[in-house]
Coordinates of C-alpha atoms in Angstrom, one line a residue:
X9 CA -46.8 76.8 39.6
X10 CA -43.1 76.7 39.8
X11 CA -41.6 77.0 36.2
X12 CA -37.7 75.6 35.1
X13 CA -35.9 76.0 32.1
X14 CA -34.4 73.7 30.2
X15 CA -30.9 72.6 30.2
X16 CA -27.9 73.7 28.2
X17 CA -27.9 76.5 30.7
X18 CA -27.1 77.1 34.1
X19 CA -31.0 78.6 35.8
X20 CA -32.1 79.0 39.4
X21 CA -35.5 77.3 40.0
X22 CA -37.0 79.8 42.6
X23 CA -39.6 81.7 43.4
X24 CA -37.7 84.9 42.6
X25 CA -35.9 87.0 40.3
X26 CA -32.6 85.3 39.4
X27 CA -29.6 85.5 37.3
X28 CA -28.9 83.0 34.7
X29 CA -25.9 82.4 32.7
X30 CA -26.4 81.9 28.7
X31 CA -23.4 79.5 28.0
X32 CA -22.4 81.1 24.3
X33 CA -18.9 80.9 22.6
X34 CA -16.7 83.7 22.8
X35 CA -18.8 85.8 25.7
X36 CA -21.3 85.4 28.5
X37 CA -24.5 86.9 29.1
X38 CA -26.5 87.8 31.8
X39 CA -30.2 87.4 32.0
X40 CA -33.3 88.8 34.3
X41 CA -35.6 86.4 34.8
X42 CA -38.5 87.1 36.6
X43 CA -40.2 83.8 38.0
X44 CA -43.5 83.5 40.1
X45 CA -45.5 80.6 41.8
X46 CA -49.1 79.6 42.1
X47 CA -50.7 81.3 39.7
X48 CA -49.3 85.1 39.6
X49 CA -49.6 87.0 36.8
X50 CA -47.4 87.5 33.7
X51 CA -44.0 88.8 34.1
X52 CA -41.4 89.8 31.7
X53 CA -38.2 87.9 30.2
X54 CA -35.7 90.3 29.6
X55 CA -32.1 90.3 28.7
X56 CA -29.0 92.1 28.8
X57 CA -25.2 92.2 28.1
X58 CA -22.6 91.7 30.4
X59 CA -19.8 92.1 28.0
X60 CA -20.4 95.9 26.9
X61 CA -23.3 95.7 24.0
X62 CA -25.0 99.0 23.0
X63 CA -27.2 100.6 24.0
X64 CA -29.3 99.5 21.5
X65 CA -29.1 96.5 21.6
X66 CA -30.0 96.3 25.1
X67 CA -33.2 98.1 24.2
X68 CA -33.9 95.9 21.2
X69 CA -33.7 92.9 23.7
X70 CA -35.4 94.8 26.3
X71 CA -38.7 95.3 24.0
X72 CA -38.9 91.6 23.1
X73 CA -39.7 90.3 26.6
X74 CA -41.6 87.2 26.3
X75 CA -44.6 86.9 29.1
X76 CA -45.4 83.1 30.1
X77 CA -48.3 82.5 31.9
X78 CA -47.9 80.1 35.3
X79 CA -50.8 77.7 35.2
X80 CA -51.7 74.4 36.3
X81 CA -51.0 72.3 39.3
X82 CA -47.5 72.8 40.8
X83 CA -48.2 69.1 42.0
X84 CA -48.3 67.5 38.1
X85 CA -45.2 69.8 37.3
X86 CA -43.1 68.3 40.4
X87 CA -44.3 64.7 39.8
X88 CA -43.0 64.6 36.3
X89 CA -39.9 66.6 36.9
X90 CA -39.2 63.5 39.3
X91 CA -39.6 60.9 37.0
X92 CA -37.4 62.5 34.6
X93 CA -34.2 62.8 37.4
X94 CA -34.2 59.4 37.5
X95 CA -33.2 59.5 33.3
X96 CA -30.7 62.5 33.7
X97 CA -27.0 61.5 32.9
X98 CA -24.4 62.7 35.9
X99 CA -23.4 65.6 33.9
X100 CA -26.8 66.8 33.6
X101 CA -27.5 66.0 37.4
X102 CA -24.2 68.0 38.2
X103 CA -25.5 70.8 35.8
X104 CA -28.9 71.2 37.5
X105 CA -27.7 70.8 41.1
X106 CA -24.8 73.4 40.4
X107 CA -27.4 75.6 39.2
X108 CA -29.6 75.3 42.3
X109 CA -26.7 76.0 44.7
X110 CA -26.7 72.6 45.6
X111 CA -23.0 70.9 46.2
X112 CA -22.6 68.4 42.7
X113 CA -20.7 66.1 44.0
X114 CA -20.8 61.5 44.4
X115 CA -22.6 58.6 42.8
X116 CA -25.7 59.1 40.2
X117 CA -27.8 58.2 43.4
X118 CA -26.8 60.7 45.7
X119 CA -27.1 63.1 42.9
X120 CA -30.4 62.1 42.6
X121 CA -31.3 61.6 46.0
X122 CA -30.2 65.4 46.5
X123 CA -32.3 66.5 43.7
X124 CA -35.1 65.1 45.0
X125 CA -35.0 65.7 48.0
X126 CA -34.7 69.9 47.0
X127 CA -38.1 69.4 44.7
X128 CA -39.9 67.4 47.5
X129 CA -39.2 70.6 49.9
X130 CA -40.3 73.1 47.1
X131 CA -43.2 70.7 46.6
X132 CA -43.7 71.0 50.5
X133 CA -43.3 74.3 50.1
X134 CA -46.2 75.1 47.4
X135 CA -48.8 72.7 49.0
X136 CA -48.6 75.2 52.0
X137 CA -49.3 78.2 50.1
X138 CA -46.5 80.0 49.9
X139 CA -45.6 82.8 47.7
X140 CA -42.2 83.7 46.8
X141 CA -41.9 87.5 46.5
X142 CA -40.7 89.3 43.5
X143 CA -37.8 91.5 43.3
X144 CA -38.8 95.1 42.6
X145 CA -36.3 96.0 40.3
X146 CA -37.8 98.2 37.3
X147 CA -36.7 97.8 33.2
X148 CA -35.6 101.4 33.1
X149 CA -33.2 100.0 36.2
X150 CA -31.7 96.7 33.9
X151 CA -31.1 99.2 31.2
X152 CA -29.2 101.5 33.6
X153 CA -27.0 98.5 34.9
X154 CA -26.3 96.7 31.3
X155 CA -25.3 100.5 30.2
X156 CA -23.5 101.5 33.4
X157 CA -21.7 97.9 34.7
X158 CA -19.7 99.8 37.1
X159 CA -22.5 100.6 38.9
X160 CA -23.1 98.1 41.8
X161 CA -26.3 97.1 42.9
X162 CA -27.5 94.7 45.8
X163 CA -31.0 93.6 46.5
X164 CA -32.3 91.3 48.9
X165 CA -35.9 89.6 49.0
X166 CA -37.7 90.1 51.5
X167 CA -38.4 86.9 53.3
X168 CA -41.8 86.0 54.9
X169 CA -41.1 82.7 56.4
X170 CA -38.6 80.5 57.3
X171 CA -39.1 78.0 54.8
X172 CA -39.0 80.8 51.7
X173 CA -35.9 81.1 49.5
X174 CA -33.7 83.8 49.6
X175 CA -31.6 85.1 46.6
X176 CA -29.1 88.0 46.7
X177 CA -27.5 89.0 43.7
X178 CA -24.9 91.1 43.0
X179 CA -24.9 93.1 39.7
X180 CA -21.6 93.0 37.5
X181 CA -18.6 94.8 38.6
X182 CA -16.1 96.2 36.1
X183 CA -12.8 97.3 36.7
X184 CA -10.5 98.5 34.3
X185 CA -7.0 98.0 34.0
X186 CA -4.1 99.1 31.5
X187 CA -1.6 96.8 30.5
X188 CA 1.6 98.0 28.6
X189 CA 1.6 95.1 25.7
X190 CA 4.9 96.5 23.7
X191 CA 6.6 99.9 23.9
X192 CA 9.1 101.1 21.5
X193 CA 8.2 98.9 18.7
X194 CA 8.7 101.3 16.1
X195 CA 10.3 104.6 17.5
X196 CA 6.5 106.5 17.3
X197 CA 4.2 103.6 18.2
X198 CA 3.2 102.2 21.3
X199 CA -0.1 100.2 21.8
X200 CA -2.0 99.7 25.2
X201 CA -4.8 97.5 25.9
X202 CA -7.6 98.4 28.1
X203 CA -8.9 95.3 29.7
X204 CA -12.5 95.3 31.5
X205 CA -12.9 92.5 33.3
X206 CA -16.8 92.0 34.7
X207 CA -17.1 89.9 37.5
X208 CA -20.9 88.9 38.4
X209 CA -21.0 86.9 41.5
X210 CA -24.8 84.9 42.9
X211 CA -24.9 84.5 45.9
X212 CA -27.8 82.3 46.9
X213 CA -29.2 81.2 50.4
X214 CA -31.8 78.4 50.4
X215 CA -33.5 76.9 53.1
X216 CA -35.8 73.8 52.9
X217 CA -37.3 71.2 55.1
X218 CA -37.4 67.7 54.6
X219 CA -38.4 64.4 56.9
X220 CA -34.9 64.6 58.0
X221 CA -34.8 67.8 59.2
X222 CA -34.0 71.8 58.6
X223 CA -31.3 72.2 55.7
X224 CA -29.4 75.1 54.6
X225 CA -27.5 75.6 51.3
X226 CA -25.7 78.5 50.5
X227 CA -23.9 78.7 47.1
X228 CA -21.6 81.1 45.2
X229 CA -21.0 82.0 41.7
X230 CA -18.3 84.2 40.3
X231 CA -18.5 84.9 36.4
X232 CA -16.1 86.4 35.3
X233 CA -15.5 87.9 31.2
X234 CA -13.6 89.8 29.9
X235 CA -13.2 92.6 26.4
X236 CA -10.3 93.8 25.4
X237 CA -9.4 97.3 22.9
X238 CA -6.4 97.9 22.0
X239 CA -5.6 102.1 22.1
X240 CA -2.7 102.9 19.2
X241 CA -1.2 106.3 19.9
X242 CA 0.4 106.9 16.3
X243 CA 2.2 109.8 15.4
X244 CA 1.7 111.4 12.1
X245 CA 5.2 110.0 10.9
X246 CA 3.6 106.5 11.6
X247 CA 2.4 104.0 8.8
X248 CA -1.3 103.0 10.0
X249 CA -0.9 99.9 7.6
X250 CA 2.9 98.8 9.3
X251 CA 1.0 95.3 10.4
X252 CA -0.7 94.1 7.0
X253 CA 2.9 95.0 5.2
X254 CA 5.2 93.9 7.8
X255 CA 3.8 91.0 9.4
X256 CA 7.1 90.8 11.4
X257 CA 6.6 94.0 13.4
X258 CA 3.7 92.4 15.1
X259 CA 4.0 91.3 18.8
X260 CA 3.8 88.0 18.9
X261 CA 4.0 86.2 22.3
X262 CA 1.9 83.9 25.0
X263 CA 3.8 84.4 27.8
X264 CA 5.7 88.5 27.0
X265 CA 7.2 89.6 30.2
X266 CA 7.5 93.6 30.7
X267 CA 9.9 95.4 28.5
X268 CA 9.5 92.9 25.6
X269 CA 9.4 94.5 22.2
X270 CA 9.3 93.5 18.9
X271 CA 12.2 93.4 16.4
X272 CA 12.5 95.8 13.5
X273 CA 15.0 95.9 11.4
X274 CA 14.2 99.3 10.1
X275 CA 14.8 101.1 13.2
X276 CA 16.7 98.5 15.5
X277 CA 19.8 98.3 13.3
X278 CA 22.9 100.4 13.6
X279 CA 23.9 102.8 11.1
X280 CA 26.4 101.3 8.7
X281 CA 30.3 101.1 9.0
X282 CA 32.2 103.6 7.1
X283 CA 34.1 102.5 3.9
X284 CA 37.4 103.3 6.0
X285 CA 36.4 100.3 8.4
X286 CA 37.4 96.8 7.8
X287 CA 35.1 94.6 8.3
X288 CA 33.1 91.5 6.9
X289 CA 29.6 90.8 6.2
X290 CA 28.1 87.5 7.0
X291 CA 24.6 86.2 5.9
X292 CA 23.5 82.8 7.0
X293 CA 20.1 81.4 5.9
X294 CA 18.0 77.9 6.0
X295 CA 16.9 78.0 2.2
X296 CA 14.5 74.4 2.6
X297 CA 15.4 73.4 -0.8
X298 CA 17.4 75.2 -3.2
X299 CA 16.6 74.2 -6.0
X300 CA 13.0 75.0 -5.8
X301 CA 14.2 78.7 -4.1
X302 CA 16.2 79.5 -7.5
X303 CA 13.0 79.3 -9.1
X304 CA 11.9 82.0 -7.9
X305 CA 11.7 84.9 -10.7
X306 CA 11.9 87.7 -7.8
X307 CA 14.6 86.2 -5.4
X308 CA 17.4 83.9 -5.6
X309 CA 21.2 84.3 -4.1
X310 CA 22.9 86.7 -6.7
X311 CA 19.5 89.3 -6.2
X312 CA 20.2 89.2 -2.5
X313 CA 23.9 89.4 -2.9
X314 CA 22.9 92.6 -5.0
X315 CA 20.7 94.1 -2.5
X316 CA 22.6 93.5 0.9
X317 CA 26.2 93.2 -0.8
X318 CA 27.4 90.3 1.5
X319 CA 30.5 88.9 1.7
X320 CA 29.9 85.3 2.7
X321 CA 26.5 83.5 3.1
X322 CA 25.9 80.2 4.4
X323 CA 23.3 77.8 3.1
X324 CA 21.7 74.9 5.4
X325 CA 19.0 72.1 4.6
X326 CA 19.9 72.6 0.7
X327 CA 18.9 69.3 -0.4
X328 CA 21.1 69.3 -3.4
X329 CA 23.0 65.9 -4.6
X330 CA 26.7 66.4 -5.6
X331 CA 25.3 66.3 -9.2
X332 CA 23.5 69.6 -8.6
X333 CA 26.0 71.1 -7.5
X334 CA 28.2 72.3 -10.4
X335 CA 25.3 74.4 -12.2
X336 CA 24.7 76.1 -9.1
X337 CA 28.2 77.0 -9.1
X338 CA 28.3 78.9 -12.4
X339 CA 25.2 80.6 -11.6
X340 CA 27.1 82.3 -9.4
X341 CA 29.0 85.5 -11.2
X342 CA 30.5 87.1 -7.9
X343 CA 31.1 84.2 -5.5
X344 CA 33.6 82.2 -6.7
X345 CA 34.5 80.4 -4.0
X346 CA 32.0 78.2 -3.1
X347 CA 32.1 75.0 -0.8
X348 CA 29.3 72.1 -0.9
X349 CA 28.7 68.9 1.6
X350 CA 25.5 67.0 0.6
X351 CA 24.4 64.2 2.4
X352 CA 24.8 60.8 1.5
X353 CA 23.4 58.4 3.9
X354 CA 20.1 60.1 2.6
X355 CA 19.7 61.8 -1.0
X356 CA 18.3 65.0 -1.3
X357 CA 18.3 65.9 2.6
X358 CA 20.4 68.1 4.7
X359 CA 23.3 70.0 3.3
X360 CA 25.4 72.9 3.7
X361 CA 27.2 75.2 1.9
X362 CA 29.4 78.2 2.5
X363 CA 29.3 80.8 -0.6
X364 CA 32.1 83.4 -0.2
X365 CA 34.1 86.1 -2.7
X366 CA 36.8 86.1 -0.1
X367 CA 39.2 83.3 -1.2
X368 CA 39.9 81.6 2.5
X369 CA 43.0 80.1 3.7
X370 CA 41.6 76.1 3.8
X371 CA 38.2 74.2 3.9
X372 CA 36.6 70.9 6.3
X373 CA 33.4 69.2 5.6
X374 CA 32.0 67.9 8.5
X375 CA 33.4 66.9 12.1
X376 CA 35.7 64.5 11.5
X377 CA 33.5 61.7 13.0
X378 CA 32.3 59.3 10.5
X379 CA 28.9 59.0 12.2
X380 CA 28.2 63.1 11.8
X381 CA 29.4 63.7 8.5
X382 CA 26.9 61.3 6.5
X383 CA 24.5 64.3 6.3
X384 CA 26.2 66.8 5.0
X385 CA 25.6 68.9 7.9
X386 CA 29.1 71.3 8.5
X387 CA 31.3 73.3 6.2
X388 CA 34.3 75.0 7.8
X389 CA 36.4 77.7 6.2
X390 CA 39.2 79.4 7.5
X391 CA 39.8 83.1 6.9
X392 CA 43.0 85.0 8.1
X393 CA 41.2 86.3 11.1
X394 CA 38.6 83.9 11.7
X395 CA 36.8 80.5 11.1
X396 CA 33.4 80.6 9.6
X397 CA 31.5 77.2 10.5
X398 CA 28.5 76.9 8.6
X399 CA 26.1 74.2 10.9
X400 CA 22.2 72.3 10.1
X401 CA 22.0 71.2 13.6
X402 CA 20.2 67.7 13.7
X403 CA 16.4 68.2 14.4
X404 CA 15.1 65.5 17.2
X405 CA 12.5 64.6 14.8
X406 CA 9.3 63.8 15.6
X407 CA 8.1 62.0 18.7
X408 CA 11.7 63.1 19.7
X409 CA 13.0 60.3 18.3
X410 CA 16.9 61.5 17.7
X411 CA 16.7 63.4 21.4
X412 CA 19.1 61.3 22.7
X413 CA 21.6 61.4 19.7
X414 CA 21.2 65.0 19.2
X415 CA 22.3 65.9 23.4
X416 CA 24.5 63.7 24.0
X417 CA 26.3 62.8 20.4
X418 CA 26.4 65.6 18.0
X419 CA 26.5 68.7 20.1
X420 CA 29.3 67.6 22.5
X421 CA 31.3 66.7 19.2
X422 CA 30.2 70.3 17.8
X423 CA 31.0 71.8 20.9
X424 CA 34.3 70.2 21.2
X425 CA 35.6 70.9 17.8
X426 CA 34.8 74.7 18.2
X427 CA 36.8 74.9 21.3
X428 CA 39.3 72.8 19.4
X429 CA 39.8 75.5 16.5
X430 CA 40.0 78.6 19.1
X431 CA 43.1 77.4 20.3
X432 CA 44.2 79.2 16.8
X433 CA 41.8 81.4 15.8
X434 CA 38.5 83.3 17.0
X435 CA 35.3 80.7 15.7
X436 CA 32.0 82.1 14.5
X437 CA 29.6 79.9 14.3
X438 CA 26.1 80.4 12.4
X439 CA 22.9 78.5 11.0
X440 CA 19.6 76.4 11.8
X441 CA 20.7 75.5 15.5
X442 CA 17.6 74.1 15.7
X443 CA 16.7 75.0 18.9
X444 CA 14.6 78.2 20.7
X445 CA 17.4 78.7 24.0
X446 CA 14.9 81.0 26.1
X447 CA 11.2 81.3 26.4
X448 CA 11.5 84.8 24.8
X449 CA 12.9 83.1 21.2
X450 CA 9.3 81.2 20.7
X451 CA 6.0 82.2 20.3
X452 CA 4.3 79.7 22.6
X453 CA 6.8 78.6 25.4
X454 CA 4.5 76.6 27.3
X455 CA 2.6 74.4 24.5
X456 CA 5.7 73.4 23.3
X457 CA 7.8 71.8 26.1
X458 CA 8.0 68.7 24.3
X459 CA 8.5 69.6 21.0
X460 CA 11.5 69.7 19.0
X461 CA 13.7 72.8 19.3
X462 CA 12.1 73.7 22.7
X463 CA 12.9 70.8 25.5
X464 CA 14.2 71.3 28.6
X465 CA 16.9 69.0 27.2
X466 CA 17.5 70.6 23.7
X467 CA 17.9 74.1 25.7
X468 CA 20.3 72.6 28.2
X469 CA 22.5 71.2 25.9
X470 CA 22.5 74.5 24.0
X471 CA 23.9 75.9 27.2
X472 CA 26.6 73.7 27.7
X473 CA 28.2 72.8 24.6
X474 CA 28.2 76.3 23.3
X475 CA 27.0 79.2 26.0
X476 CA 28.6 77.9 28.6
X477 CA 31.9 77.1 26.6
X478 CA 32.5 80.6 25.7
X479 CA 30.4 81.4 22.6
X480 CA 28.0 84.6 22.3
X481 CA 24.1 84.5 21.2
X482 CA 25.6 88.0 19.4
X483 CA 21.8 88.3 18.5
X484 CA 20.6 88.3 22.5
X485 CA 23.2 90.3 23.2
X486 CA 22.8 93.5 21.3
X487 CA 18.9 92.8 22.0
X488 CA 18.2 91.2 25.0
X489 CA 14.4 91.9 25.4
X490 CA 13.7 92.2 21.8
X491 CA 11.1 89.5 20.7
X492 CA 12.5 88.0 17.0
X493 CA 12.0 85.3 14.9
X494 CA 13.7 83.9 12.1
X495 CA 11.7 80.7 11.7
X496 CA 8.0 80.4 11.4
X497 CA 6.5 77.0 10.0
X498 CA 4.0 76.4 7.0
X499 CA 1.6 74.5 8.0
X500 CA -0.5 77.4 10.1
X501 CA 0.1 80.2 8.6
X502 CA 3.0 82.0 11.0
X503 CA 4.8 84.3 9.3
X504 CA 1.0 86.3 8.5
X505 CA 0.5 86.3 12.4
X506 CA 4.5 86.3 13.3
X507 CA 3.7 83.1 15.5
X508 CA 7.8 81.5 15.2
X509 CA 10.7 80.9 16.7
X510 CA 13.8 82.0 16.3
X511 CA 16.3 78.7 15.6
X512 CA 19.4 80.9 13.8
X513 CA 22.1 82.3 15.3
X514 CA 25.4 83.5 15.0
X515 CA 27.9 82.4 17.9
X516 CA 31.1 83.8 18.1
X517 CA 34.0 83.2 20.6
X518 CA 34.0 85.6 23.2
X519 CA 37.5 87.6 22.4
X520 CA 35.9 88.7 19.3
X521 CA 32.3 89.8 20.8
X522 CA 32.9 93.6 21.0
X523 CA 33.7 93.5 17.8
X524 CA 30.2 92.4 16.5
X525 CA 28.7 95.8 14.8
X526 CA 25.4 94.6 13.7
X527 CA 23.9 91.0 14.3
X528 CA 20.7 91.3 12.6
X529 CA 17.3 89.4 10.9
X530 CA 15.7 89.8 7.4
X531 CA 12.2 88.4 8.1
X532 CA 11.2 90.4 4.9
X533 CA 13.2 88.2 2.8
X534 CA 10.3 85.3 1.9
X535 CA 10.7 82.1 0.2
X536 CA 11.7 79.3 3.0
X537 CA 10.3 79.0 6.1
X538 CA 13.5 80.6 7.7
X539 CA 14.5 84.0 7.0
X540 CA 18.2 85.0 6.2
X541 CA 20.3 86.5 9.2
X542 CA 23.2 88.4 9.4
X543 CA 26.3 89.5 11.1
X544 CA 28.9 93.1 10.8
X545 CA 31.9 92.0 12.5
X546 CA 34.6 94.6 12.9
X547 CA 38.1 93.0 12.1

């Protein structure tokens, strides 16, 4: 009597041993099945793993075979498997045909028609007496394949007639291959990940007559799965628990191409300038609110201003009114010259500021274009070598619904204006750009095409109006394979994972590039969804 298994997985209805494919999240299994007709005796249901299980749990499975009994008329069985092909949906009609090495493809009928006309010749074929043949293949032999995949195996049934089904099966392959995933992300550490990659492949011949004639079939099936583990060589200088503390030293990265590492500050920054140096310190950060960020008990500006001693920072997306501004000011005790745009068109949005102990020579809010400056979204100071821009590029919102103004309105002004000042003076520009430039400043290049900060045209524009104009990425440029991010959003949990992408930059005209000592991230430095970045320029 010729048995078949449910569906909601993908079974060979034969009169032999086959290979069926448990369909389970997250990994694949392979199962023996042992499969007689006409009334042979019991034979045993046993599974194994194709994805590397132990030993024992191979055994486990092995020992709880379940024995069916084939009984009753093969004719009954056939008869009300046809009535039920007729109430199969397409997908389940695909499902089944795929499974039988059958091609899956047209109209319900044809599906059905080819069904049929397969259990008709197997129907044929018991009504003549035929016995399918088992294969000889022993359980200590399973065991030895689900604990040795590398081994291959090949085994053919022996056919008696013309009209009896052959199945060859090949038993899973594994090759292993080693992939360099980062190098040099801290100066002890590299990881590599083994990958084994099974590949099972069916291969299954079946021939069958029917009123119409001989027909062959022939069918292939390549499974393929794959485990990963990840090897750590870790010297003894190395802290095992770098990743739980320092969330930012993890590599992070869809599409990484070879020689990416991760940024860390601790061992990718220069050593500090000598007092006898002149220079400046510049810190720029995106503070998303800062009046809730001066809250904070255990950070706010004069803590930071005490730990990394800056000379200037610059604030974006403050969302302060002008009302705020003046108790701000005398919390203050160091920086006393401080410089405040807030937007106006919309209250409590936007806003820049520039916070400096160096007095400079003169101040600009905005661009000089009425229909920039209503958002509070550029602070200019000039210093005796320099001008500092502070910039909260426009975001294109979502459904990129302020593209259009943001490519060909603001940045063409921006860019313009900057090229304007250098006529006099070198021009640094830093903040929230608002947009990833290369696939390597974003965790997941290709899901987010369309999404603000990451299209084709944002990235273009980013080119021209600044890039292309003369500016540096000082950041890309003392680390141009280094993967870092400055921005990772709330609402999934990226900083934990160091999922983001890196929107913050400091631009500076190209005369003064060599003079760039250090352009650096803080991603330790919590409490926005951007972290603080900063810039040693030599003057």
């Amino acid at each position: 009597m010729l048995q078949s298994f449910k569906f909601g997985l993908y079974n060979f209805i034969t009169s032999n041993s086959v290979g069926v494919i448990l369909r389970k999240p997250k990994f694949q299994v392979l199962v023996s099945v042992n499969l007689t007709i006409m009334g042979s005796k019991k034979r045993p249901f046993s599974t194994s793993s194709a994805t590397g299980k132990s030993n024992e749990q191979v055994s486990v499975a092995a020992e709880k075979g379940v024995s069916k009994e084939n009984g009753g008329k093969s004719g009954e069985v056939l008869v009300e498997d046809m009535e039920t092909v007729e109430k199969m949906t397409v997908p389940q009609l695909r499902v089944k045909l795929r499974s039988l090495g059958i091609p899956s493809r047209g109209t319900k009928q044809e599906l059905v028609a080819s069904l049929k006309t397969f259990l008709d010749s197997k129907l044929d074929d018991a009504g003549n007496g035929s016995v399918a043949q088992e294969d000889k293949v022993s359980s200590e032999e399973s065991l030895e394949v689900a604990a040795n995949p590398s081994k291959k195996k090949s085994r053919k049934v022996p056919s008696k007639n013309r009209n009896q089904s052959n199945v060859t099966s090949k038993v899973p392959t594994t090759r292993q291959t080693k992939k360099r995933v980062t190098k040099g992300q801290t100066e002890d550490t590299s990881f590599d990940i083994i990958v084994k990659e099974t590949e099972i492949t069916q291969e299954m011949s079946i021939e069958s007559n029917d009123i119409k004639g001989k027909k062959n079939v022939r069918a292939k099936r390549k499974v393929s799965s794959a485990t990963a583990s990840a090897h750590i060589g870790v010297s003894e200088a190395a802290d095992l628990s770098v990743n739980q503390d320092e969330p930012w030293t993890i590599f992070a990265h869809k599409k990484p191409k070879d020689g990416w590492i991760v940024y860390n500050p601790k061992t990718m920054r220069p050593p500090p300038l000598s007092k006898d140096t002149k220079h400046v310190k510049l810190l720029s950060w995106n503070v998303n609110g800062l009046r809730a960020l001066l809250k904070l008990k255990n950070l706010c500006i004069q803590q930071l201003a005490d730990r990394e001693d800056f000379d200037v920072i610059c604030l974006q997306e403050t969302k302060l009114q002008e009302k705020d501004v003046e108790a701000i000011k005398e919390s203050l005790h160091d920086y006393k010259n401080s410089f405040w745009t807030c937007s106006v068109s919309k209250l409590g949005y936007s806003g820049t500021a520039i916070i400096s102990r160096i007095k400079p020579v003169s101040i600009k809010y905005g661009l000089g274009i009425p229909d920039h400056d209503t958002e509070g979204r550029l602070v200019t100071v000039e210093f005796d070598n320099f001008y500092l821009l502070c910039g909260y590029v426009p975001n294109s919102g979502d459904g990129l619904r302020r593209l259009t103004y943001r490519i060909t309105e603001w940045d063409p002004s921006l860019g313009s204006y900057m090229k304007e000042l250098e006529k006099s003076k070198p021009v640094v520009l830093t903040g929230d750009l608002n947009c990833a430039h290369e696939e390597i400043d974003i965790y997941n290049p290709t899901g987010n095409k369309r999404s603000a900060g990451f299209t084709e045209e944002e990235r273009r524009s980013f080119e021209t109006n600044f890039l292309n104009k003369g500016f540096v990425d000082t950041f890309r440029k003392q680390h141009p394979g280094v993967v870092g991010y400055t921005y990772w959003g709330y609402r999934h949990g990226g900083r934990k994972t160091n999922k983001g992408w890196r929107l913050d930059y400091f631009l500076v005209s190209e005369c003064i590039s060599e003079k760039v000592h250090d352009s650096y991230i803080l991603p330790d430095v919590d409490g926005s969804d951007h972290s603080p970045i900063g810039l040693v320029l030599k003057l």
